[in-house]
Amino acid sequence: MDLGIEGKLALVTGAAGGLGRESAKALGNDGARLLLTDTDADDLAEAAADIERATHTDVWRATADLTSQGEVNAVAAKGLEHGGVDICVHAAGITGAKGDPLELTDRDYEEAWAIDFMSAVRVARAVVPGMVERRWGRMVCVASENAVQSYDDEMPYNVAKAALLNFVRGTAQ
């Protein structure tokens, strides 16, 4: 499929995970150059090698904790070194704590919120203004059916993904 993205720089967060890795491969196979990020350097290096073998495209990587705006900004700066991020697939996320929603701790909710929702806000802050300035860009945030179909034992994840869905809808407007 020709998506018209030959030579565009695609940032993929959560690139060492299944959805991130496969998204990167699809983008690379369609001609995008890739900037991959994840939290674990070893996992990211292994994923990058796999993606490079599968796509034969330029692949750069940046280990980062997306709960930190400073680290997100450093990833975006690395993107600027290669012409700026044109495409972003935000696939970073966790399922988080499970259990009775009233017995889970504040920390359980805060962890899912920070990783599944606020990381997307931070990434958007860092890369979307450049897309607007260059008058071309795409950002895709991976959500879940949990955003609209709540499961009682996955409440922190449900809440964060519902917020993500609404953030994307509202920001797109």
GROMACS .gro file of N, CA and C in nm:
model
  519
    1MET      N    1   0.084  -0.117   0.000
    1MET     CA    2   0.000   0.000   0.000
    1MET      C    3   0.089   0.124   0.000
    2ASP      N    4   0.061   0.220  -0.085
    2ASP     CA    5   0.138   0.343  -0.089
    2ASP      C    6   0.064   0.451  -0.011
    3LEU      N    7   0.118   0.482   0.106
    3LEU     CA    8   0.056   0.584   0.191
    3LEU      C    9   0.107   0.724   0.160
    4GLY      N   10   0.199   0.736   0.065
    4GLY     CA   11   0.254   0.867   0.032
    4GLY      C   12   0.345   0.921   0.142
    5ILE      N   13   0.417   0.832   0.210
    5ILE     CA   14   0.502   0.874   0.322
    5ILE      C   15   0.650   0.847   0.298
    6GLU      N   16   0.687   0.822   0.174
    6GLU     CA   17   0.827   0.798   0.139
    6GLU      C   18   0.914   0.912   0.191
    7GLY      N   19   1.015   0.878   0.272
    7GLY     CA   20   1.108   0.977   0.324
    7GLY      C   21   1.060   1.054   0.446
    8LYS      N   22   0.936   1.039   0.485
    8LYS     CA   23   0.885   1.107   0.605
    8LYS      C   24   0.946   1.042   0.728
    9LEU      N   25   0.962   1.120   0.836
    9LEU     CA   26   1.015   1.066   0.960
    9LEU      C   27   0.898   1.030   1.051
   10ALA      N   28   0.893   0.902   1.089
   10ALA     CA   29   0.787   0.853   1.178
   10ALA      C   30   0.846   0.820   1.314
   11LEU      N   31   0.791   0.882   1.417
   11LEU     CA   32   0.823   0.850   1.555
   11LEU      C   33   0.726   0.744   1.602
   12VAL      N   34   0.778   0.635   1.657
   12VAL     CA   35   0.693   0.530   1.712
   12VAL      C   36   0.731   0.513   1.858
   13THR      N   37   0.636   0.539   1.949
   13THR     CA   38   0.659   0.517   2.091
   13THR      C   39   0.614   0.376   2.126
   14GLY      N   40   0.672   0.322   2.231
   14GLY     CA   41   0.642   0.184   2.265
   14GLY      C   42   0.688   0.088   2.158
   15ALA      N   43   0.798   0.124   2.092
   15ALA     CA   44   0.843   0.051   1.972
   15ALA      C   45   0.892  -0.090   2.001
   16ALA      N   46   0.926  -0.120   2.126
   16ALA     CA   47   0.971  -0.256   2.158
   16ALA      C   48   0.855  -0.351   2.179
   17GLY      N   49   0.735  -0.297   2.195
   17GLY     CA   50   0.617  -0.381   2.215
   17GLY      C   51   0.555  -0.423   2.083
   18GLY      N   52   0.459  -0.510   2.090
   18GLY     CA   53   0.398  -0.568   1.970
   18GLY      C   54   0.335  -0.468   1.877
   19LEU      N   55   0.246  -0.382   1.927
   19LEU     CA   56   0.179  -0.284   1.840
   19LEU      C   57   0.277  -0.181   1.786
   20GLY      N   58   0.368  -0.135   1.870
   20GLY     CA   59   0.467  -0.037   1.825
   20GLY      C   60   0.560  -0.095   1.720
   21ARG      N   61   0.608  -0.216   1.746
   21ARG     CA   62   0.701  -0.280   1.653
   21ARG      C   63   0.636  -0.304   1.517
   22GLU      N   64   0.515  -0.356   1.516
   22GLU     CA   65   0.447  -0.384   1.390
   22GLU      C   66   0.408  -0.256   1.316
   23SER      N   67   0.373  -0.152   1.391
   23SER     CA   68   0.344  -0.022   1.328
   23SER      C   69   0.469   0.032   1.261
   24ALA      N   70   0.583   0.022   1.331
   24ALA     CA   71   0.709   0.068   1.274
   24ALA      C   72   0.743  -0.008   1.147
   25LYS      N   73   0.723  -0.139   1.148
   25LYS     CA   74   0.751  -0.219   1.029
   25LYS      C   75   0.662  -0.175   0.912
   26ALA      N   76   0.535  -0.153   0.939
   26ALA     CA   77   0.443  -0.112   0.832
   26ALA      C   78   0.485   0.023   0.775
   27LEU      N   79   0.519   0.117   0.862
   27LEU     CA   80   0.561   0.249   0.816
   27LEU      C   81   0.693   0.240   0.739
   28GLY      N   82   0.788   0.164   0.792
   28GLY     CA   83   0.917   0.147   0.724
   28GLY      C   84   0.903   0.080   0.589
   29ASN      N   85   0.817  -0.020   0.581
   29ASN     CA   86   0.795  -0.088   0.453
   29ASN      C   87   0.728   0.001   0.350
   30ASP      N   88   0.666   0.110   0.396
   30ASP     CA   89   0.605   0.204   0.303
   30ASP      C   90   0.696   0.324   0.277
   31GLY      N   91   0.822   0.316   0.325
   31GLY     CA   92   0.919   0.418   0.289
   31GLY      C   93   0.949   0.523   0.394
   32ALA      N   94   0.885   0.517   0.509
   32ALA     CA   95   0.915   0.614   0.614
   32ALA      C   96   1.048   0.582   0.679
   33ARG      N   97   1.118   0.686   0.720
   33ARG     CA   98   1.234   0.672   0.807
   33ARG      C   99   1.180   0.662   0.949
   34LEU      N  100   1.251   0.596   1.038
   34LEU     CA  101   1.193   0.567   1.169
   34LEU      C  102   1.278   0.619   1.285
   35LEU      N  103   1.210   0.677   1.382
   35LEU     CA  104   1.268   0.712   1.511
   35LEU      C  105   1.187   0.634   1.614
   36LEU      N  106   1.255   0.542   1.682
   36LEU     CA  107   1.187   0.451   1.775
   36LEU      C  108   1.221   0.488   1.917
   37THR      N  109   1.122   0.477   2.006
   37THR     CA  110   1.149   0.502   2.146
   37THR      C  111   1.076   0.400   2.232
   38ASP      N  112   1.138   0.369   2.345
   38ASP     CA  113   1.081   0.284   2.448
   38ASP      C  114   1.164   0.307   2.574
   39THR      N  115   1.124   0.247   2.684
   39THR     CA  116   1.192   0.273   2.812
   39THR      C  117   1.316   0.188   2.835
   40ASP      N  118   1.322   0.069   2.778
   40ASP     CA  119   1.433  -0.022   2.802
   40ASP      C  120   1.528  -0.023   2.683
   41ALA      N  121   1.652   0.016   2.705
   41ALA     CA  122   1.749   0.029   2.596
   41ALA      C  123   1.776  -0.104   2.525
   42ASP      N  124   1.786  -0.211   2.601
   42ASP     CA  125   1.814  -0.342   2.540
   42ASP      C  126   1.697  -0.389   2.455
   43ASP      N  127   1.576  -0.377   2.509
   43ASP     CA  128   1.457  -0.417   2.432
   43ASP      C  129   1.444  -0.332   2.306
   44LEU      N  130   1.474  -0.202   2.320
   44LEU     CA  131   1.464  -0.112   2.206
   44LEU      C  132   1.567  -0.147   2.099
   45ALA      N  133   1.689  -0.178   2.140
   45ALA     CA  134   1.794  -0.215   2.044
   45ALA      C  135   1.755  -0.341   1.969
   46GLU      N  136   1.699  -0.439   2.039
   46GLU     CA  137   1.657  -0.564   1.975
   46GLU      C  138   1.544  -0.537   1.876
   47ALA      N  139   1.448  -0.454   1.917
   47ALA     CA  140   1.336  -0.421   1.827
   47ALA      C  141   1.386  -0.345   1.705
   48ALA      N  142   1.477  -0.250   1.727
   48ALA     CA  143   1.529  -0.170   1.616
   48ALA      C  144   1.601  -0.259   1.515
   49ALA      N  145   1.679  -0.355   1.563
   49ALA     CA  146   1.749  -0.446   1.473
   49ALA      C  147   1.650  -0.529   1.393
   50ASP      N  148   1.546  -0.577   1.459
   50ASP     CA  149   1.442  -0.655   1.392
   50ASP      C  150   1.372  -0.570   1.285
   51ILE      N  151   1.340  -0.447   1.319
   51ILE     CA  152   1.269  -0.358   1.227
   51ILE      C  153   1.358  -0.321   1.109
   52GLU      N  154   1.486  -0.295   1.136
   52GLU     CA  155   1.580  -0.265   1.027
   52GLU      C  156   1.591  -0.381   0.929
   53ARG      N  157   1.602  -0.503   0.982
   53ARG     CA  158   1.609  -0.621   0.895
   53ARG      C  159   1.483  -0.635   0.811
   54ALA      N  160   1.369  -0.606   0.870
   54ALA     CA  161   1.241  -0.625   0.801
   54ALA      C  162   1.211  -0.515   0.699
   55THR      N  163   1.264  -0.395   0.722
   55THR     CA  164   1.221  -0.280   0.640
   55THR      C  165   1.331  -0.223   0.550
   56HIS      N  166   1.457  -0.241   0.586
   56HIS     CA  167   1.569  -0.182   0.511
   56HIS      C  168   1.555  -0.030   0.499
   57THR      N  169   1.510   0.033   0.606
   57THR     CA  170   1.497   0.179   0.608
   57THR      C  171   1.586   0.236   0.718
   58ASP      N  172   1.602   0.367   0.719
   58ASP     CA  173   1.679   0.432   0.824
   58ASP      C  174   1.603   0.420   0.956
   59VAL      N  175   1.675   0.376   1.060
   59VAL     CA  176   1.615   0.359   1.193
   59VAL      C  177   1.707   0.423   1.296
   60TRP      N  178   1.651   0.516   1.374
   60TRP     CA  179   1.721   0.575   1.487
   60TRP      C  180   1.642   0.539   1.611
   61ARG      N  181   1.709   0.543   1.725
   61ARG     CA  182   1.637   0.511   1.848
   61ARG      C  183   1.676   0.607   1.959
   62ALA      N  184   1.581   0.622   2.052
   62ALA     CA  185   1.601   0.709   2.168
   62ALA      C  186   1.529   0.646   2.287
   63THR      N  187   1.606   0.601   2.383
   63THR     CA  188   1.547   0.547   2.504
   63THR      C  189   1.490   0.664   2.584
   64ALA      N  190   1.366   0.651   2.629
   64ALA     CA  191   1.304   0.762   2.701
   64ALA      C  192   1.191   0.713   2.792
   65ASP      N  193   1.173   0.787   2.900
   65ASP     CA  194   1.061   0.769   2.991
   65ASP      C  195   0.959   0.878   2.955
   66LEU      N  196   0.850   0.839   2.895
   66LEU     CA  197   0.752   0.937   2.846
   66LEU      C  198   0.668   0.999   2.956
   67THR      N  199   0.696   0.964   3.083
   67THR     CA  200   0.630   1.033   3.194
   67THR      C  201   0.704   1.163   3.227
   68SER      N  202   0.814   1.189   3.156
   68SER     CA  203   0.893   1.311   3.174
   68SER      C  204   0.887   1.397   3.048
   69GLN      N  205   0.836   1.519   3.061
   69GLN     CA  206   0.830   1.608   2.945
   69GLN      C  207   0.970   1.636   2.892
   70GLY      N  208   1.069   1.645   2.982
   70GLY     CA  209   1.206   1.668   2.939
   70GLY      C  210   1.259   1.556   2.850
   71GLU      N  211   1.230   1.432   2.887
   71GLU     CA  212   1.276   1.320   2.805
   71GLU      C  213   1.199   1.314   2.672
   72VAL      N  214   1.072   1.347   2.675
   72VAL     CA  215   0.994   1.353   2.551
   72VAL      C  216   1.051   1.462   2.461
   73ASN      N  217   1.083   1.576   2.517
   73ASN     CA  218   1.140   1.685   2.438
   73ASN      C  219   1.274   1.644   2.377
   74ALA      N  220   1.352   1.564   2.449
   74ALA     CA  221   1.480   1.516   2.394
   74ALA      C  222   1.457   1.424   2.274
   75VAL      N  223   1.352   1.342   2.280
   75VAL     CA  224   1.319   1.257   2.165
   75VAL      C  225   1.279   1.345   2.046
   76ALA      N  226   1.196   1.445   2.072
   76ALA     CA  227   1.155   1.537   1.965
   76ALA      C  228   1.275   1.610   1.907
   77ALA      N  229   1.371   1.647   1.991
   77ALA     CA  230   1.492   1.714   1.943
   77ALA      C  231   1.573   1.621   1.854
   78LYS      N  232   1.577   1.493   1.889
   78LYS     CA  233   1.645   1.396   1.803
   78LYS      C  234   1.573   1.388   1.668
   79GLY      N  235   1.440   1.398   1.670
   79GLY     CA  236   1.364   1.402   1.545
   79GLY      C  237   1.400   1.523   1.461
   80LEU      N  238   1.422   1.637   1.526
   80LEU     CA  239   1.460   1.759   1.454
   80LEU      C  240   1.595   1.743   1.384
   81GLU      N  241   1.684   1.663   1.444
   81GLU     CA  242   1.814   1.636   1.381
   81GLU      C  243   1.796   1.567   1.245
   82HIS      N  244   1.681   1.506   1.225
   82HIS     CA  245   1.654   1.432   1.101
   82HIS      C  246   1.539   1.497   1.023
   83GLY      N  247   1.518   1.627   1.044
   83GLY     CA  248   1.420   1.702   0.967
   83GLY      C  249   1.286   1.724   1.034
   84GLY      N  250   1.266   1.668   1.151
   84GLY     CA  251   1.141   1.686   1.224
   84GLY      C  252   1.048   1.566   1.207
   85VAL      N  253   0.969   1.542   1.310
   85VAL     CA  254   0.876   1.430   1.309
   85VAL      C  255   0.755   1.466   1.223
   86ASP      N  256   0.728   1.383   1.123
   86ASP     CA  257   0.613   1.401   1.034
   86ASP      C  258   0.495   1.316   1.076
   87ILE      N  259   0.525   1.201   1.132
   87ILE     CA  260   0.423   1.102   1.169
   87ILE      C  261   0.457   1.055   1.310
   88CYS      N  262   0.357   1.040   1.392
   88CYS     CA  263   0.379   0.984   1.525
   88CYS      C  264   0.275   0.877   1.550
   89VAL      N  265   0.321   0.758   1.584
   89VAL     CA  266   0.233   0.652   1.632
   89VAL      C  267   0.266   0.633   1.779
   90HIS      N  268   0.173   0.675   1.863
   90HIS     CA  269   0.194   0.665   2.008
   90HIS      C  270   0.132   0.534   2.055
   91ALA      N  271   0.219   0.433   2.069
   91ALA     CA  272   0.173   0.300   2.110
   91ALA      C  273   0.220   0.264   2.250
   92ALA      N  274   0.291   0.354   2.316
   92ALA     CA  275   0.338   0.326   2.452
   92ALA      C  276   0.219   0.314   2.546
   93GLY      N  277   0.225   0.218   2.634
   93GLY     CA  278   0.118   0.204   2.731
   93GLY      C  279   0.135   0.080   2.817
   94ILE      N  280   0.056   0.076   2.923
   94ILE     CA  281   0.055  -0.038   3.015
   94ILE      C  282  -0.090  -0.074   3.045
   95THR      N  283  -0.112  -0.197   3.084
   95THR     CA  284  -0.244  -0.234   3.134
   95THR      C  285  -0.259  -0.189   3.278
   96GLY      N  286  -0.154  -0.195   3.354
   96GLY     CA  287  -0.155  -0.147   3.491
   96GLY      C  288  -0.223  -0.242   3.588
   97ALA      N  289  -0.250  -0.187   3.704
   97ALA     CA  290  -0.307  -0.265   3.814
   97ALA      C  291  -0.448  -0.311   3.781
   98LYS      N  292  -0.480  -0.429   3.830
   98LYS     CA  293  -0.614  -0.484   3.812
   98LYS      C  294  -0.672  -0.516   3.948
   99GLY      N  295  -0.803  -0.515   3.954
   99GLY     CA  296  -0.869  -0.551   4.080
   99GLY      C  297  -0.994  -0.470   4.101
  100ASP      N  298  -1.048  -0.480   4.220
  100ASP     CA  299  -1.167  -0.406   4.257
  100ASP      C  300  -1.137  -0.256   4.245
  101PRO      N  301  -1.216  -0.182   4.167
  101PRO     CA  302  -1.184  -0.041   4.143
  101PRO      C  303  -1.179   0.044   4.270
  102LEU      N  304  -1.250   0.003   4.373
  102LEU     CA  305  -1.251   0.080   4.497
  102LEU      C  306  -1.140   0.038   4.593
  103GLU      N  307  -1.074  -0.071   4.561
  103GLU     CA  308  -0.964  -0.118   4.646
  103GLU      C  309  -0.827  -0.084   4.587
  104LEU      N  310  -0.823  -0.043   4.461
  104LEU     CA  311  -0.696  -0.003   4.401
  104LEU      C  312  -0.650   0.128   4.463
  105THR      N  313  -0.520   0.148   4.466
  105THR     CA  314  -0.463   0.266   4.530
  105THR      C  315  -0.458   0.386   4.435
  106ASP      N  316  -0.437   0.501   4.493
  106ASP     CA  317  -0.416   0.621   4.411
  106ASP      C  318  -0.300   0.598   4.315
  107ARG      N  319  -0.194   0.535   4.365
  107ARG     CA  320  -0.076   0.509   4.283
  107ARG      C  321  -0.110   0.422   4.162
  108ASP      N  322  -0.199   0.325   4.182
  108ASP     CA  323  -0.241   0.239   4.071
  108ASP      C  324  -0.305   0.324   3.960
  109TYR      N  325  -0.392   0.416   3.999
  109TYR     CA  326  -0.457   0.503   3.900
  109TYR      C  327  -0.358   0.601   3.841
  110GLU      N  328  -0.272   0.658   3.924
  110GLU     CA  329  -0.176   0.757   3.877
  110GLU      C  330  -0.076   0.698   3.776
  111GLU      N  331  -0.035   0.573   3.797
  111GLU     CA  332   0.059   0.509   3.705
  111GLU      C  333  -0.003   0.494   3.566
  112ALA      N  334  -0.125   0.442   3.560
  112ALA     CA  335  -0.193   0.427   3.431
  112ALA      C  336  -0.218   0.564   3.367
  113TRP      N  337  -0.258   0.659   3.447
  113TRP     CA  338  -0.284   0.794   3.397
  113TRP      C  339  -0.157   0.854   3.336
  114ALA      N  340  -0.046   0.842   3.408
  114ALA     CA  341   0.081   0.901   3.361
  114ALA      C  342   0.130   0.837   3.232
  115ILE      N  343   0.117   0.706   3.222
  115ILE     CA  344   0.172   0.636   3.106
  115ILE      C  345   0.073   0.628   2.990
  116ASP      N  346  -0.051   0.595   3.019
  116ASP     CA  347  -0.148   0.573   2.911
  116ASP      C  348  -0.213   0.701   2.860
  117PHE      N  349  -0.220   0.804   2.943
  117PHE     CA  350  -0.282   0.929   2.898
  117PHE      C  351  -0.181   1.043   2.886
  118MET      N  352  -0.118   1.079   2.996
  118MET     CA  353  -0.033   1.198   2.994
  118MET      C  354   0.087   1.184   2.902
  119SER      N  355   0.136   1.062   2.880
  119SER     CA  356   0.248   1.049   2.786
  119SER      C  357   0.206   1.092   2.646
  120ALA      N  358   0.083   1.064   2.608
  120ALA     CA  359   0.033   1.107   2.477
  120ALA      C  360   0.024   1.260   2.470
  121VAL      N  361  -0.020   1.321   2.579
  121VAL     CA  362  -0.026   1.468   2.583
  121VAL      C  363   0.114   1.526   2.568
  122ARG      N  364   0.210   1.468   2.641
  122ARG     CA  365   0.348   1.517   2.633
  122ARG      C  366   0.407   1.501   2.493
  123VAL      N  367   0.383   1.386   2.431
  123VAL     CA  368   0.435   1.363   2.296
  123VAL      C  369   0.369   1.460   2.198
  124ALA      N  370   0.239   1.478   2.209
  124ALA     CA  371   0.170   1.572   2.119
  124ALA      C  372   0.225   1.713   2.135
  125ARG      N  373   0.246   1.757   2.259
  125ARG     CA  374   0.304   1.890   2.282
  125ARG      C  375   0.438   1.905   2.211
  126ALA      N  376   0.516   1.796   2.210
  126ALA     CA  377   0.651   1.802   2.157
  126ALA      C  378   0.658   1.794   2.005
  127VAL      N  379   0.565   1.723   1.941
  127VAL     CA  380   0.579   1.701   1.797
  127VAL      C  381   0.472   1.767   1.710
  128VAL      N  382   0.353   1.787   1.761
  128VAL     CA  383   0.246   1.841   1.676
  128VAL      C  384   0.273   1.985   1.631
  129PRO      N  385   0.324   2.074   1.716
  129PRO     CA  386   0.352   2.210   1.667
  129PRO      C  387   0.443   2.213   1.544
  130GLY      N  388   0.542   2.125   1.538
  130GLY     CA  389   0.628   2.117   1.420
  130GLY      C  390   0.553   2.071   1.297
  131MET      N  391   0.462   1.978   1.316
  131MET     CA  392   0.379   1.932   1.205
  131MET      C  393   0.293   2.046   1.152
  132VAL      N  394   0.236   2.121   1.243
  132VAL     CA  395   0.152   2.236   1.204
  132VAL      C  396   0.237   2.338   1.129
  133GLU      N  397   0.356   2.366   1.181
  133GLU     CA  398   0.446   2.463   1.118
  133GLU      C  399   0.485   2.419   0.977
  134ARG      N  400   0.510   2.290   0.958
  134ARG     CA  401   0.547   2.237   0.826
  134ARG      C  402   0.425   2.209   0.739
  135ARG      N  403   0.306   2.229   0.795
  135ARG     CA  404   0.178   2.213   0.726
  135ARG      C  405   0.153   2.070   0.675
  136TRP      N  406   0.211   1.973   0.749
  136TRP     CA  407   0.185   1.833   0.718
  136TRP      C  408   0.224   1.749   0.839
  137GLY      N  409   0.139   1.656   0.875
  137GLY     CA  410   0.172   1.566   0.984
  137GLY      C  411   0.055   1.478   1.021
  138ARG      N  412   0.085   1.369   1.087
  138ARG     CA  413  -0.016   1.274   1.132
  138ARG      C  414   0.024   1.223   1.269
  139MET      N  415  -0.072   1.216   1.360
  139MET     CA  416  -0.048   1.155   1.491
  139MET      C  417  -0.159   1.056   1.518
  140VAL      N  418  -0.119   0.935   1.549
  140VAL     CA  419  -0.212   0.828   1.582
  140VAL      C  420  -0.181   0.783   1.724
  141CYS      N  421  -0.282   0.779   1.808
  141CYS     CA  422  -0.266   0.730   1.945
  141CYS      C  423  -0.342   0.598   1.957
  142VAL      N  424  -0.273   0.496   2.004
  142VAL     CA  425  -0.335   0.366   2.022
  142VAL      C  426  -0.417   0.369   2.150
  143ALA      N  427  -0.545   0.344   2.136
  143ALA     CA  428  -0.634   0.339   2.253
  143ALA      C  429  -0.672   0.192   2.275
  144SER      N  430  -0.795   0.168   2.305
  144SER     CA  431  -0.840   0.032   2.334
  144SER      C  432  -0.991   0.032   2.337
  145GLU      N  433  -1.047  -0.087   2.319
  145GLU     CA  434  -1.191  -0.098   2.337
  145GLU      C  435  -1.229  -0.058   2.479
  146ASN      N  436  -1.133  -0.066   2.573
  146ASN     CA  437  -1.159  -0.027   2.712
  146ASN      C  438  -1.199   0.120   2.724
  147ALA      N  439  -1.169   0.199   2.623
  147ALA     CA  440  -1.207   0.340   2.626
  147ALA      C  441  -1.358   0.357   2.621
  148VAL      N  442  -1.426   0.262   2.561
  148VAL     CA  443  -1.572   0.271   2.548
  148VAL      C  444  -1.645   0.152   2.610
  149GLN      N  445  -1.574   0.044   2.635
  149GLN     CA  446  -1.631  -0.076   2.697
  149GLN      C  447  -1.553  -0.103   2.824
  150SER      N  448  -1.604  -0.057   2.936
  150SER     CA  449  -1.532  -0.066   3.062
  150SER      C  450  -1.536  -0.208   3.119
  151TYR      N  451  -1.420  -0.253   3.167
  151TYR     CA  452  -1.411  -0.382   3.237
  151TYR      C  453  -1.383  -0.352   3.384
  152ASP      N  454  -1.464  -0.409   3.471
  152ASP     CA  455  -1.460  -0.370   3.612
  152ASP      C  456  -1.327  -0.396   3.681
  153ASP      N  457  -1.246  -0.488   3.632
  153ASP     CA  458  -1.119  -0.516   3.698
  153ASP      C  459  -1.000  -0.443   3.635
  154GLU      N  460  -1.025  -0.357   3.536
  154GLU     CA  461  -0.918  -0.282   3.470
  154GLU      C  462  -0.946  -0.131   3.471
  155MET      N  463  -1.000  -0.083   3.582
  155MET     CA  464  -1.046   0.056   3.587
  155MET      C  465  -0.938   0.161   3.561
  156PRO      N  466  -0.815   0.151   3.616
  156PRO     CA  467  -0.715   0.254   3.584
  156PRO      C  468  -0.688   0.264   3.434
  157TYR      N  469  -0.679   0.150   3.367
  157TYR     CA  470  -0.657   0.147   3.223
  157TYR      C  471  -0.778   0.203   3.149
  158ASN      N  472  -0.898   0.162   3.188
  158ASN     CA  473  -1.021   0.213   3.124
  158ASN      C  474  -1.027   0.364   3.127
  159VAL      N  475  -1.004   0.419   3.245
  159VAL     CA  476  -1.014   0.564   3.265
  159VAL      C  477  -0.911   0.638   3.180
  160ALA      N  478  -0.787   0.588   3.181
  160ALA     CA  479  -0.681   0.654   3.105
  160ALA      C  480  -0.707   0.647   2.955
  161LYS      N  481  -0.753   0.534   2.905
  161LYS     CA  482  -0.779   0.520   2.762
  161LYS      C  483  -0.902   0.601   2.719
  162ALA      N  484  -1.003   0.612   2.806
  162ALA     CA  485  -1.118   0.697   2.775
  162ALA      C  486  -1.075   0.843   2.765
  163ALA      N  487  -0.988   0.885   2.855
  163ALA     CA  488  -0.935   1.021   2.849
  163ALA      C  489  -0.854   1.041   2.721
  164LEU      N  490  -0.773   0.943   2.684
  164LEU     CA  491  -0.694   0.951   2.562
  164LEU      C  492  -0.783   0.967   2.439
  165LEU      N  493  -0.887   0.887   2.432
  165LEU     CA  494  -0.981   0.897   2.321
  165LEU      C  495  -1.040   1.037   2.311
  166ASN      N  496  -1.081   1.093   2.423
  166ASN     CA  497  -1.139   1.226   2.422
  166ASN      C  498  -1.036   1.334   2.393
  167PHE      N  499  -0.913   1.316   2.441
  167PHE     CA  500  -0.807   1.411   2.408
  167PHE      C  501  -0.781   1.415   2.258
  168VAL      N  502  -0.774   1.298   2.196
  168VAL     CA  503  -0.748   1.291   2.052
  168VAL      C  504  -0.863   1.354   1.975
  169ARG      N  505  -0.984   1.321   2.011
  169ARG     CA  506  -1.101   1.379   1.942
  169ARG      C  507  -1.102   1.531   1.955
  170GLY      N  508  -1.082   1.580   2.076
  170GLY     CA  509  -1.087   1.724   2.100
  170GLY      C  510  -0.972   1.798   2.034
  171THR      N  511  -0.852   1.741   2.040
  171THR     CA  512  -0.736   1.805   1.979
  171THR      C  513  -0.746   1.808   1.828
  172ALA      N  514  -0.803   1.703   1.771
  172ALA     CA  515  -0.818   1.698   1.625
  172ALA      C  516  -0.911   1.807   1.574
  173GLN      N  517  -1.004   1.849   1.656
  173GLN     CA  518  -1.097   1.954   1.614
  173GLN      C  519  -1.026   2.086   1.604
   0.00000   0.00000   0.00000
